[in-house]
Amino acid sequence: MRRRLLSGNEAIALGAYSAGVRVGTAYPGTPSTEILEELARFPEPYVEWSPNEKVALEVGMGAALGGARTLVCMKHVGLNVAADPWMTLSYIGVNAGLVLVSADDPGMHSSQNEQDNRYYAVMAKVPMLEPSDSQEAYEMVRAAFRLSEEHDVPVLLRTETRVCHSRSMVEYRQEREEVDLPYEKDYVKRVMVPGHARLRHPVLIAKLERLREEAERSPFNRAEMRSSRVGMVTSGVCYQYVREAFPEASVLKLGFTHPLPEKLIHEFASHFHRLYVVEELEPYLEERIKAMGIDAVGKARVPRTGELDPDSVGRALADIVEMDTGVRGGGWSPPLQEGLPPILNELPARPPVMCPGCPHRGVFHALSRMKAVVSSDIGCYTLSVFSPIEGIDCQVCMGASVGMALGLEKAFLSSEANRGKEKKVVAVLGDSTFIHGGITGLIDIVYNRGFSTVIILDNRTTAMTGFQPHPGTGRTIRGEETFALDLAELGRAVGVESVRVIDPWDLEETGRVLEEEVGAERSSLVIARRGCVQRERDREYSPYRVDAEACNDCGLCMRLGCPALVKREGSVAVDETLCAGCSLCAQLCRRGAIAEVGGDG
Amino acid sequence: MADVVMAGTGGQGIILAARIVAEVAVRMGYDVKTSEVHGMAQRGGSVVSMVRWGERVFSPLIPRGHADFLLAFEGLEGLRCLPFLKPGGRVIVNLYRLDPLPVLRGDADYPQDYLEIIRGFAPGTLAIDAVEMARAAGNPRVASAVMAGALSSLLDFPADIWEEAIRTLVPARALEANLRGFAAGRRAG
Ligand SMILES: Cc1ncc(C[n+]2csc(CCOP(=O)(O)OP(=O)(O)O)c2C)c(N)n1
């Protein structure tokens, strides 16, 4: 046995490796991204960044059928994209084990919603495990592979930000299991025509009953008896919060949470006149416990939005636990703090921003001058929503920008109230996002004779999630060279009438080309291509400087929203330590007051 | 047992500093938990890391009013995390100001007297110019090692354990600068 401090994501990768995983697939997404990156540190498994989560799961299904233990990873919303294969995979089964890791993000640290993916286990009728720390993450992924093979179902490992990105001690083994199962044709089991699927659905339901028995004896579900008066039920990282807030409470700690161990829950409940259910997001456990006829308090007290912590758990339950126990605050003590300076309530926010030199900035500058209706997507460019750029109108999910643009255009086209706006509609999305979910929307624009302009912000990487390569970059996850998808050729191949490639650091070109394309009544694709500045830190450049004499403080450059431009006593200055030398501010300045440091002005 | 909150902005090396502290606590035989921020916030937003150690640690998140130490890598972010500090807790402030966008645009005021405010709440606050000290140590990017060094002077862990932890976590080409930065921070504490 070895011991190391590991993040939940590292522990999952290590557990999967030790379980003999031969195939790992994923599309990046916080907080799940590092799992596959860690798995790729090992030489043996085949690992890939897939173009999106649906393809990741499909490759995974094939690999599991082909006899290899397979790990498929994604953030919570990724499972929406992969939901179609997910719902039928459980009918056909797996052959070798398949574990899907879904990383939820309560509190939305880096996400567009905080959906609770435990329901995906219920919908697909598959077993689910929820780790509460890195040790469990390691053990659960190993157990998940055994369960998956024994019951011939995929397993959902539902984790979340505070497990993925917390480090805790893990005891682990050095060895790697060998699993190599034969593939045999069985089309009644695996070709889901209605007649076959009707046979498979009852089989799946029967598996669920056997899985419930597994849940009853699983070591991941355990009753910790302490107080005879207070019984709490919890799962995932909330276990830690419960233990910290109410150290004396008895706790039913659930880790195998679908199907639920009903006997165990009844047994635990029999010791208490009611149960307290502590879970993040939806009342998943609570509703099921109540449906079993057990008196339980959950979301009436514990917040349903945002993430929990020991404070919020303590505050939510202290008074009723006090009633049950007679112990002051139920054993929870509120934060010891007085005399915090009032100014703390008025601090300026620090929203994330597009970096100095970000190639996305020039495009948004041009679009805002054109008063375009900007249907946006998810990536670093979404940060253009904040003041002063306020450059985008709507954003929902990956790839949606393109279809939404066409919808806006078609609505405007038949509208009196919005006359003329149909010629102002653009979709903006990153290169990774375009490949993930934008291509079919582009085909729709061409097919249905739309003329919304699609702008790909091609920074040659998946920046938002930490610079992963994608099919357009010509590199694999292991850094090997491969074919690079040519976005311009792809545009032409699907029939786009006008395909243009521009350099977004050239404001004149960017403005001119967008003016030409956005108003035109033909389909158009503009590829704004320049590598992400964060990836090119070693490039040679000199920062810019403002000549305070020449500056008349007109404020034009400040509209770029560049963090390297600072307002100081009546004029603008460049913070040279932050400036990346993109020159956009200098290109904008009408008085020629901004020039390269060391240049001849 | 102790709880440490580190506050700053994306790109300041907070994750590395937290890993160093956590690694030291592991080597001292404690149960350890940390929590980090990845993803979107790293694009220049507020970033917080937490490190806790003791006989047994449950929550990776430190409750408000519990932290023994607050490492403020940036003034405003230090203020923002002040509520985590427990009465009598110690603060180490890096004398560094990075204006957030609302301030750059002139829409909000930077709390220029952040150091006095922090001192008013936490007497015994240690203020250092970690960036300048890092520069003197050979690389302004090792300011996070300077901050870890300053923290080390307030803790009872032997110097060679800190050095071992840094050697395990820092890639070879940045190692010497980090060790020098750490030593400078430790002397300043
Ligand atoms: C379905 C789904 N998968 C993953 C994510 C996480 N995610 C957000 S943006 C993004 C990609 C950003 O890359 P790109 O479009 O190239 O833009 P960039 O950040 O490089 O500007 C990813 C993977 C998500 N929000 N939704």
PDB file of N, CA and C in Angstrom, chain A residues 5 30 34 110 162 165-169 240-241 243-244 308-311 335-341 343-344 347-350 352-353 380 383 387-388 463-464 467 558 563 565-567, chain B residues 9 19 22 26 32-36 38-40 43-46 52 58-61 63-65 74 76-77 79-80 82-83 85 87 98 100-105 108-109 111 117 121:
ATOM      1  N   LEU A   5      -1.357  12.283  -1.262  1.00  0.00           N
ATOM      2  CA  LEU A   5      -2.395  13.302  -1.254  1.00  0.00           C
ATOM      3  C   LEU A   5      -2.843  13.512  -2.699  1.00  0.00           C
ATOM      4  N   THR A  30     -14.967  21.605 -16.841  1.00  0.00           N
ATOM      5  CA  THR A  30     -14.725  21.764 -15.417  1.00  0.00           C
ATOM      6  C   THR A  30     -15.954  21.264 -14.662  1.00  0.00           C
ATOM      7  N   GLU A  34      -9.410  17.081 -15.502  1.00  0.00           N
ATOM      8  CA  GLU A  34      -8.110  16.484 -15.163  1.00  0.00           C
ATOM      9  C   GLU A  34      -8.153  14.961 -15.097  1.00  0.00           C
ATOM     10  N   SER A 110     -18.070  27.023 -12.572  1.00  0.00           N
ATOM     11  CA  SER A 110     -17.683  27.151 -13.985  1.00  0.00           C
ATOM     12  C   SER A 110     -18.731  26.505 -14.884  1.00  0.00           C
ATOM     13  N   ARG A 162     -16.329  19.773  -5.342  1.00  0.00           N
ATOM     14  CA  ARG A 162     -15.567  19.710  -4.087  1.00  0.00           C
ATOM     15  C   ARG A 162     -14.970  18.327  -3.826  1.00  0.00           C
ATOM     16  N   HIS A 165     -11.903  18.623  -7.048  1.00  0.00           N
ATOM     17  CA  HIS A 165     -10.842  19.604  -6.846  1.00  0.00           C
ATOM     18  C   HIS A 165     -10.434  19.764  -5.390  1.00  0.00           C
ATOM     19  N   SER A 166     -10.725  18.766  -4.569  1.00  0.00           N
ATOM     20  CA  SER A 166     -10.185  18.741  -3.208  1.00  0.00           C
ATOM     21  C   SER A 166      -9.137  17.650  -3.158  1.00  0.00           C
ATOM     22  N   ARG A 167      -8.115  17.875  -2.364  1.00  0.00           N
ATOM     23  CA  ARG A 167      -7.102  16.846  -2.172  1.00  0.00           C
ATOM     24  C   ARG A 167      -7.281  16.227  -0.803  1.00  0.00           C
ATOM     25  N   SER A 168      -7.145  14.906  -0.762  1.00  0.00           N
ATOM     26  CA  SER A 168      -7.118  14.225   0.532  1.00  0.00           C
ATOM     27  C   SER A 168      -6.302  12.943   0.364  1.00  0.00           C
ATOM     28  N   MET A 169      -5.991  12.304   1.503  1.00  0.00           N
ATOM     29  CA  MET A 169      -5.069  11.170   1.471  1.00  0.00           C
ATOM     30  C   MET A 169      -5.725   9.947   0.824  1.00  0.00           C
ATOM     31  N   GLN A 240     -19.088  15.098   4.691  1.00  0.00           N
ATOM     32  CA  GLN A 240     -18.026  15.809   5.412  1.00  0.00           C
ATOM     33  C   GLN A 240     -18.594  17.019   6.160  1.00  0.00           C
ATOM     34  N   TYR A 241     -19.522  17.699   5.519  1.00  0.00           N
ATOM     35  CA  TYR A 241     -20.107  18.890   6.144  1.00  0.00           C
ATOM     36  C   TYR A 241     -20.938  18.504   7.363  1.00  0.00           C
ATOM     37  N   ARG A 243     -20.509  15.822   9.244  1.00  0.00           N
ATOM     38  CA  ARG A 243     -19.624  15.382  10.329  1.00  0.00           C
ATOM     39  C   ARG A 243     -18.996  16.579  11.029  1.00  0.00           C
ATOM     40  N   GLU A 244     -18.694  17.609  10.256  1.00  0.00           N
ATOM     41  CA  GLU A 244     -18.067  18.783  10.861  1.00  0.00           C
ATOM     42  C   GLU A 244     -19.082  19.624  11.638  1.00  0.00           C
ATOM     43  N   LEU A 308     -23.265  23.547  -0.586  1.00  0.00           N
ATOM     44  CA  LEU A 308     -23.346  23.601   0.869  1.00  0.00           C
ATOM     45  C   LEU A 308     -21.943  23.690   1.445  1.00  0.00           C
ATOM     46  N   ASP A 309     -21.842  23.944   2.734  1.00  0.00           N
ATOM     47  CA  ASP A 309     -20.578  23.868   3.466  1.00  0.00           C
ATOM     48  C   ASP A 309     -20.952  23.641   4.928  1.00  0.00           C
ATOM     49  N   PRO A 310     -19.995  23.455   5.820  1.00  0.00           N
ATOM     50  CA  PRO A 310     -20.385  23.153   7.202  1.00  0.00           C
ATOM     51  C   PRO A 310     -21.267  24.241   7.811  1.00  0.00           C
ATOM     52  N   ASP A 311     -21.013  25.498   7.444  1.00  0.00           N
ATOM     53  CA  ASP A 311     -21.828  26.594   7.974  1.00  0.00           C
ATOM     54  C   ASP A 311     -23.275  26.507   7.553  1.00  0.00           C
ATOM     55  N   PRO A 335     -20.129  30.725  13.406  1.00  0.00           N
ATOM     56  CA  PRO A 335     -18.802  31.327  13.284  1.00  0.00           C
ATOM     57  C   PRO A 335     -18.531  32.345  14.381  1.00  0.00           C
ATOM     58  N   LEU A 336     -17.333  32.237  14.964  1.00  0.00           N
ATOM     59  CA  LEU A 336     -16.964  33.136  16.049  1.00  0.00           C
ATOM     60  C   LEU A 336     -16.441  34.390  15.419  1.00  0.00           C
ATOM     61  N   GLN A 337     -17.282  35.368  15.236  1.00  0.00           N
ATOM     62  CA  GLN A 337     -16.739  36.551  14.610  1.00  0.00           C
ATOM     63  C   GLN A 337     -17.526  37.779  14.903  1.00  0.00           C
ATOM     64  N   GLU A 338     -16.801  38.790  15.339  1.00  0.00           N
ATOM     65  CA  GLU A 338     -17.443  40.078  15.523  1.00  0.00           C
ATOM     66  C   GLU A 338     -16.500  41.113  14.990  1.00  0.00           C
ATOM     67  N   GLY A 339     -17.058  42.275  14.747  1.00  0.00           N
ATOM     68  CA  GLY A 339     -16.219  43.410  14.391  1.00  0.00           C
ATOM     69  C   GLY A 339     -15.609  43.344  13.014  1.00  0.00           C
ATOM     70  N   LEU A 340     -16.253  42.604  12.091  1.00  0.00           N
ATOM     71  CA  LEU A 340     -15.754  42.646  10.719  1.00  0.00           C
ATOM     72  C   LEU A 340     -16.008  44.047  10.167  1.00  0.00           C
ATOM     73  N   PRO A 341     -15.010  44.640   9.512  1.00  0.00           N
ATOM     74  CA  PRO A 341     -15.198  46.001   9.001  1.00  0.00           C
ATOM     75  C   PRO A 341     -16.332  46.054   7.979  1.00  0.00           C
ATOM     76  N   ILE A 343     -16.816  47.755   5.445  1.00  0.00           N
ATOM     77  CA  ILE A 343     -16.425  47.925   4.039  1.00  0.00           C
ATOM     78  C   ILE A 343     -16.413  46.586   3.293  1.00  0.00           C
ATOM     79  N   LEU A 344     -16.316  45.481   4.039  1.00  0.00           N
ATOM     80  CA  LEU A 344     -16.284  44.178   3.383  1.00  0.00           C
ATOM     81  C   LEU A 344     -17.555  43.902   2.587  1.00  0.00           C
ATOM     82  N   LEU A 347     -17.068  45.670  -1.314  1.00  0.00           N
ATOM     83  CA  LEU A 347     -15.847  45.523  -2.106  1.00  0.00           C
ATOM     84  C   LEU A 347     -16.176  45.405  -3.588  1.00  0.00           C
ATOM     85  N   PRO A 348     -15.353  45.989  -4.441  1.00  0.00           N
ATOM     86  CA  PRO A 348     -15.578  45.807  -5.873  1.00  0.00           C
ATOM     87  C   PRO A 348     -15.427  44.338  -6.257  1.00  0.00           C
ATOM     88  N   ALA A 349     -16.290  43.894  -7.168  1.00  0.00           N
ATOM     89  CA  ALA A 349     -16.214  42.504  -7.614  1.00  0.00           C
ATOM     90  C   ALA A 349     -14.987  42.324  -8.500  1.00  0.00           C
ATOM     91  N   ARG A 350     -14.567  41.072  -8.636  1.00  0.00           N
ATOM     92  CA  ARG A 350     -13.483  40.784  -9.567  1.00  0.00           C
ATOM     93  C   ARG A 350     -13.969  39.687 -10.522  1.00  0.00           C
ATOM     94  N   PRO A 352     -14.101  37.326 -13.768  1.00  0.00           N
ATOM     95  CA  PRO A 352     -13.065  36.892 -14.710  1.00  0.00           C
ATOM     96  C   PRO A 352     -13.151  37.761 -15.972  1.00  0.00           C
ATOM     97  N   VAL A 353     -12.029  37.945 -16.636  1.00  0.00           N
ATOM     98  CA  VAL A 353     -11.988  38.817 -17.819  1.00  0.00           C
ATOM     99  C   VAL A 353     -11.207  38.138 -18.942  1.00  0.00           C
ATOM    100  N   CYS A 380     -14.082  31.104 -23.504  1.00  0.00           N
ATOM    101  CA  CYS A 380     -13.529  32.336 -22.937  1.00  0.00           C
ATOM    102  C   CYS A 380     -14.252  33.571 -23.461  1.00  0.00           C
ATOM    103  N   LEU A 383     -16.891  35.754 -21.761  1.00  0.00           N
ATOM    104  CA  LEU A 383     -16.531  36.817 -20.826  1.00  0.00           C
ATOM    105  C   LEU A 383     -16.752  38.202 -21.431  1.00  0.00           C
ATOM    106  N   SER A 387     -19.268  44.305 -18.620  1.00  0.00           N
ATOM    107  CA  SER A 387     -18.926  45.682 -18.939  1.00  0.00           C
ATOM    108  C   SER A 387     -17.402  45.773 -19.062  1.00  0.00           C
ATOM    109  N   PRO A 388     -16.840  46.551 -19.955  1.00  0.00           N
ATOM    110  CA  PRO A 388     -17.521  47.503 -20.838  1.00  0.00           C
ATOM    111  C   PRO A 388     -17.927  46.921 -22.185  1.00  0.00           C
ATOM    112  N   ALA A 463      -9.485  26.832 -24.727  1.00  0.00           N
ATOM    113  CA  ALA A 463      -8.813  27.649 -23.713  1.00  0.00           C
ATOM    114  C   ALA A 463      -9.507  27.599 -22.353  1.00  0.00           C
ATOM    115  N   MET A 464     -10.812  27.763 -22.361  1.00  0.00           N
ATOM    116  CA  MET A 464     -11.550  27.920 -21.106  1.00  0.00           C
ATOM    117  C   MET A 464     -11.272  26.800 -20.112  1.00  0.00           C
ATOM    118  N   PHE A 467      -6.728  24.607 -22.116  1.00  0.00           N
ATOM    119  CA  PHE A 467      -5.851  24.435 -23.297  1.00  0.00           C
ATOM    120  C   PHE A 467      -5.725  22.994 -23.794  1.00  0.00           C
ATOM    121  N   MET A 558     -10.548  52.435 -23.784  1.00  0.00           N
ATOM    122  CA  MET A 558     -11.082  51.759 -22.601  1.00  0.00           C
ATOM    123  C   MET A 558     -12.258  50.856 -22.943  1.00  0.00           C
ATOM    124  N   PRO A 563      -7.622  44.466 -19.439  1.00  0.00           N
ATOM    125  CA  PRO A 563      -7.155  44.664 -18.063  1.00  0.00           C
ATOM    126  C   PRO A 563      -5.784  45.340 -17.982  1.00  0.00           C
ATOM    127  N   LEU A 565      -5.152  48.123 -19.533  1.00  0.00           N
ATOM    128  CA  LEU A 565      -5.384  49.569 -19.641  1.00  0.00           C
ATOM    129  C   LEU A 565      -5.960  50.087 -18.335  1.00  0.00           C
ATOM    130  N   VAL A 566      -5.258  51.049 -17.741  1.00  0.00           N
ATOM    131  CA  VAL A 566      -5.599  51.526 -16.398  1.00  0.00           C
ATOM    132  C   VAL A 566      -5.932  53.001 -16.475  1.00  0.00           C
ATOM    133  N   LYS A 567      -6.953  53.393 -15.753  1.00  0.00           N
ATOM    134  CA  LYS A 567      -7.297  54.806 -15.722  1.00  0.00           C
ATOM    135  C   LYS A 567      -6.572  55.458 -14.552  1.00  0.00           C
TER     136      LYS A 567
ATOM    137  N   THR B   9      -5.618  36.158  -7.087  1.00  0.00           N
ATOM    138  CA  THR B   9      -6.278  36.146  -8.388  1.00  0.00           C
ATOM    139  C   THR B   9      -5.634  35.078  -9.262  1.00  0.00           C
ATOM    140  N   ARG B  19      -0.362  23.544  -2.448  1.00  0.00           N
ATOM    141  CA  ARG B  19       0.158  22.170  -2.529  1.00  0.00           C
ATOM    142  C   ARG B  19       1.399  22.005  -1.663  1.00  0.00           C
ATOM    143  N   ALA B  22       0.272  21.791   1.939  1.00  0.00           N
ATOM    144  CA  ALA B  22      -0.394  20.510   2.178  1.00  0.00           C
ATOM    145  C   ALA B  22       0.621  19.376   2.242  1.00  0.00           C
ATOM    146  N   VAL B  26       1.334  16.720   5.280  1.00  0.00           N
ATOM    147  CA  VAL B  26       1.319  15.271   5.085  1.00  0.00           C
ATOM    148  C   VAL B  26       2.587  14.664   5.666  1.00  0.00           C
ATOM    149  N   VAL B  32      -4.881  15.520   5.952  1.00  0.00           N
ATOM    150  CA  VAL B  32      -4.856  16.806   5.246  1.00  0.00           C
ATOM    151  C   VAL B  32      -5.980  16.857   4.220  1.00  0.00           C
ATOM    152  N   LYS B  33      -6.584  18.026   4.091  1.00  0.00           N
ATOM    153  CA  LYS B  33      -7.502  18.243   2.958  1.00  0.00           C
ATOM    154  C   LYS B  33      -7.267  19.626   2.375  1.00  0.00           C
ATOM    155  N   THR B  34      -7.445  19.729   1.076  1.00  0.00           N
ATOM    156  CA  THR B  34      -7.319  21.038   0.433  1.00  0.00           C
ATOM    157  C   THR B  34      -8.511  21.234  -0.485  1.00  0.00           C
ATOM    158  N   SER B  35      -8.729  22.473  -0.849  1.00  0.00           N
ATOM    159  CA  SER B  35      -9.695  22.714  -1.913  1.00  0.00           C
ATOM    160  C   SER B  35      -9.167  23.820  -2.815  1.00  0.00           C
ATOM    161  N   GLU B  36      -9.390  23.655  -4.104  1.00  0.00           N
ATOM    162  CA  GLU B  36      -8.799  24.543  -5.109  1.00  0.00           C
ATOM    163  C   GLU B  36      -9.876  25.066  -6.045  1.00  0.00           C
ATOM    164  N   HIS B  38     -10.503  25.794 -10.048  1.00  0.00           N
ATOM    165  CA  HIS B  38     -10.033  25.634 -11.427  1.00  0.00           C
ATOM    166  C   HIS B  38     -11.063  26.280 -12.344  1.00  0.00           C
ATOM    167  N   GLY B  39     -10.730  26.338 -13.618  1.00  0.00           N
ATOM    168  CA  GLY B  39     -11.733  26.724 -14.602  1.00  0.00           C
ATOM    169  C   GLY B  39     -11.883  28.216 -14.759  1.00  0.00           C
ATOM    170  N   MET B  40     -13.107  28.610 -14.958  1.00  0.00           N
ATOM    171  CA  MET B  40     -13.425  29.964 -15.390  1.00  0.00           C
ATOM    172  C   MET B  40     -12.799  31.057 -14.537  1.00  0.00           C
ATOM    173  N   ARG B  43      -9.425  32.938 -15.144  1.00  0.00           N
ATOM    174  CA  ARG B  43      -9.217  34.020 -16.099  1.00  0.00           C
ATOM    175  C   ARG B  43      -9.315  35.365 -15.390  1.00  0.00           C
ATOM    176  N   GLY B  44      -8.355  35.609 -14.487  1.00  0.00           N
ATOM    177  CA  GLY B  44      -8.292  36.916 -13.838  1.00  0.00           C
ATOM    178  C   GLY B  44      -9.302  37.135 -12.731  1.00  0.00           C
ATOM    179  N   GLY B  45     -10.095  36.127 -12.385  1.00  0.00           N
ATOM    180  CA  GLY B  45     -11.083  36.303 -11.326  1.00  0.00           C
ATOM    181  C   GLY B  45     -10.495  36.032  -9.949  1.00  0.00           C
ATOM    182  N   SER B  46     -11.342  36.134  -8.915  1.00  0.00           N
ATOM    183  CA  SER B  46     -10.910  35.842  -7.549  1.00  0.00           C
ATOM    184  C   SER B  46     -10.642  34.353  -7.408  1.00  0.00           C
ATOM    185  N   ARG B  52      -6.237  22.375   5.130  1.00  0.00           N
ATOM    186  CA  ARG B  52      -6.554  22.064   6.526  1.00  0.00           C
ATOM    187  C   ARG B  52      -5.786  20.817   6.936  1.00  0.00           C
ATOM    188  N   PHE B  58     -12.542  16.655   8.175  1.00  0.00           N
ATOM    189  CA  PHE B  58     -13.726  16.292   7.385  1.00  0.00           C
ATOM    190  C   PHE B  58     -13.865  17.205   6.177  1.00  0.00           C
ATOM    191  N   SER B  59     -14.456  18.379   6.380  1.00  0.00           N
ATOM    192  CA  SER B  59     -14.783  19.230   5.224  1.00  0.00           C
ATOM    193  C   SER B  59     -13.532  19.770   4.547  1.00  0.00           C
ATOM    194  N   PRO B  60     -13.493  19.737   3.197  1.00  0.00           N
ATOM    195  CA  PRO B  60     -12.392  20.420   2.512  1.00  0.00           C
ATOM    196  C   PRO B  60     -12.576  21.940   2.534  1.00  0.00           C
ATOM    197  N   LEU B  61     -13.783  22.396   2.797  1.00  0.00           N
ATOM    198  CA  LEU B  61     -14.045  23.834   2.877  1.00  0.00           C
ATOM    199  C   LEU B  61     -13.917  24.285   4.323  1.00  0.00           C
ATOM    200  N   PRO B  63     -14.927  26.619   7.306  1.00  0.00           N
ATOM    201  CA  PRO B  63     -16.048  27.502   7.631  1.00  0.00           C
ATOM    202  C   PRO B  63     -15.550  28.911   7.966  1.00  0.00           C
ATOM    203  N   ARG B  64     -16.407  29.882   7.779  1.00  0.00           N
ATOM    204  CA  ARG B  64     -16.054  31.251   8.152  1.00  0.00           C
ATOM    205  C   ARG B  64     -15.697  31.313   9.634  1.00  0.00           C
ATOM    206  N   GLY B  65     -14.774  32.191   9.946  1.00  0.00           N
ATOM    207  CA  GLY B  65     -14.396  32.369  11.343  1.00  0.00           C
ATOM    208  C   GLY B  65     -13.552  31.235  11.902  1.00  0.00           C
ATOM    209  N   GLU B  74      -3.077  39.260  -2.675  1.00  0.00           N
ATOM    210  CA  GLU B  74      -3.447  40.532  -3.279  1.00  0.00           C
ATOM    211  C   GLU B  74      -4.330  41.237  -2.259  1.00  0.00           C
ATOM    212  N   LEU B  76      -7.035  43.453  -2.160  1.00  0.00           N
ATOM    213  CA  LEU B  76      -8.495  43.365  -2.196  1.00  0.00           C
ATOM    214  C   LEU B  76      -8.984  41.944  -1.921  1.00  0.00           C
ATOM    215  N   GLU B  77      -8.283  40.960  -2.472  1.00  0.00           N
ATOM    216  CA  GLU B  77      -8.716  39.573  -2.266  1.00  0.00           C
ATOM    217  C   GLU B  77      -8.507  39.145  -0.813  1.00  0.00           C
ATOM    218  N   LEU B  79      -8.926  41.199   1.715  1.00  0.00           N
ATOM    219  CA  LEU B  79     -10.104  41.756   2.398  1.00  0.00           C
ATOM    220  C   LEU B  79     -11.310  40.854   2.202  1.00  0.00           C
ATOM    221  N   ARG B  80     -11.484  40.397   0.964  1.00  0.00           N
ATOM    222  CA  ARG B  80     -12.652  39.590   0.653  1.00  0.00           C
ATOM    223  C   ARG B  80     -12.707  38.322   1.495  1.00  0.00           C
ATOM    224  N   LEU B  82     -11.297  37.979   4.547  1.00  0.00           N
ATOM    225  CA  LEU B  82     -11.123  38.249   5.985  1.00  0.00           C
ATOM    226  C   LEU B  82     -12.157  37.528   6.863  1.00  0.00           C
ATOM    227  N   PRO B  83     -13.406  37.402   6.402  1.00  0.00           N
ATOM    228  CA  PRO B  83     -14.389  36.703   7.251  1.00  0.00           C
ATOM    229  C   PRO B  83     -14.026  35.247   7.573  1.00  0.00           C
ATOM    230  N   LEU B  85     -11.184  34.362   8.751  1.00  0.00           N
ATOM    231  CA  LEU B  85     -10.201  34.357   9.832  1.00  0.00           C
ATOM    232  C   LEU B  85     -10.883  34.192  11.188  1.00  0.00           C
ATOM    233  N   PRO B  87     -10.900  34.683  15.396  1.00  0.00           N
ATOM    234  CA  PRO B  87     -10.345  35.694  16.293  1.00  0.00           C
ATOM    235  C   PRO B  87      -8.934  35.262  16.701  1.00  0.00           C
ATOM    236  N   LEU B  98      -3.879  44.617  -7.557  1.00  0.00           N
ATOM    237  CA  LEU B  98      -4.232  44.368  -8.948  1.00  0.00           C
ATOM    238  C   LEU B  98      -5.676  44.824  -9.112  1.00  0.00           C
ATOM    239  N   PRO B 100      -9.281  45.265 -10.255  1.00  0.00           N
ATOM    240  CA  PRO B 100     -10.262  44.519 -11.048  1.00  0.00           C
ATOM    241  C   PRO B 100     -10.915  45.462 -12.057  1.00  0.00           C
ATOM    242  N   LEU B 101     -11.567  44.889 -13.041  1.00  0.00           N
ATOM    243  CA  LEU B 101     -12.105  45.693 -14.137  1.00  0.00           C
ATOM    244  C   LEU B 101     -12.981  46.873 -13.681  1.00  0.00           C
ATOM    245  N   PRO B 102     -13.881  46.689 -12.723  1.00  0.00           N
ATOM    246  CA  PRO B 102     -14.700  47.840 -12.316  1.00  0.00           C
ATOM    247  C   PRO B 102     -13.847  49.021 -11.820  1.00  0.00           C
ATOM    248  N   VAL B 103     -12.709  48.724 -11.219  1.00  0.00           N
ATOM    249  CA  VAL B 103     -11.822  49.796 -10.759  1.00  0.00           C
ATOM    250  C   VAL B 103     -11.075  50.403 -11.944  1.00  0.00           C
ATOM    251  N   LEU B 104     -10.581  49.540 -12.825  1.00  0.00           N
ATOM    252  CA  LEU B 104      -9.874  50.037 -14.019  1.00  0.00           C
ATOM    253  C   LEU B 104     -10.741  51.011 -14.796  1.00  0.00           C
ATOM    254  N   ARG B 105     -12.013  50.714 -14.841  1.00  0.00           N
ATOM    255  CA  ARG B 105     -12.927  51.542 -15.624  1.00  0.00           C
ATOM    256  C   ARG B 105     -13.360  52.785 -14.857  1.00  0.00           C
ATOM    257  N   ALA B 108     -15.631  51.792  -9.725  1.00  0.00           N
ATOM    258  CA  ALA B 108     -15.586  51.439  -8.302  1.00  0.00           C
ATOM    259  C   ALA B 108     -14.226  51.870  -7.770  1.00  0.00           C
ATOM    260  N   ASP B 109     -14.150  52.019  -6.460  1.00  0.00           N
ATOM    261  CA  ASP B 109     -12.873  52.430  -5.854  1.00  0.00           C
ATOM    262  C   ASP B 109     -12.164  51.238  -5.257  1.00  0.00           C
ATOM    263  N   PRO B 111     -10.077  49.643  -2.425  1.00  0.00           N
ATOM    264  CA  PRO B 111      -9.882  49.988  -1.006  1.00  0.00           C
ATOM    265  C   PRO B 111      -8.395  50.163  -0.703  1.00  0.00           C
ATOM    266  N   ILE B 117      -7.087  48.265   7.199  1.00  0.00           N
ATOM    267  CA  ILE B 117      -8.338  47.576   7.546  1.00  0.00           C
ATOM    268  C   ILE B 117      -8.025  46.171   8.077  1.00  0.00           C
ATOM    269  N   PHE B 121      -8.421  44.579  12.065  1.00  0.00           N
ATOM    270  CA  PHE B 121      -9.168  43.381  12.418  1.00  0.00           C
ATOM    271  C   PHE B 121      -8.233  42.300  12.963  1.00  0.00           C
TER     272      PHE B 121
END
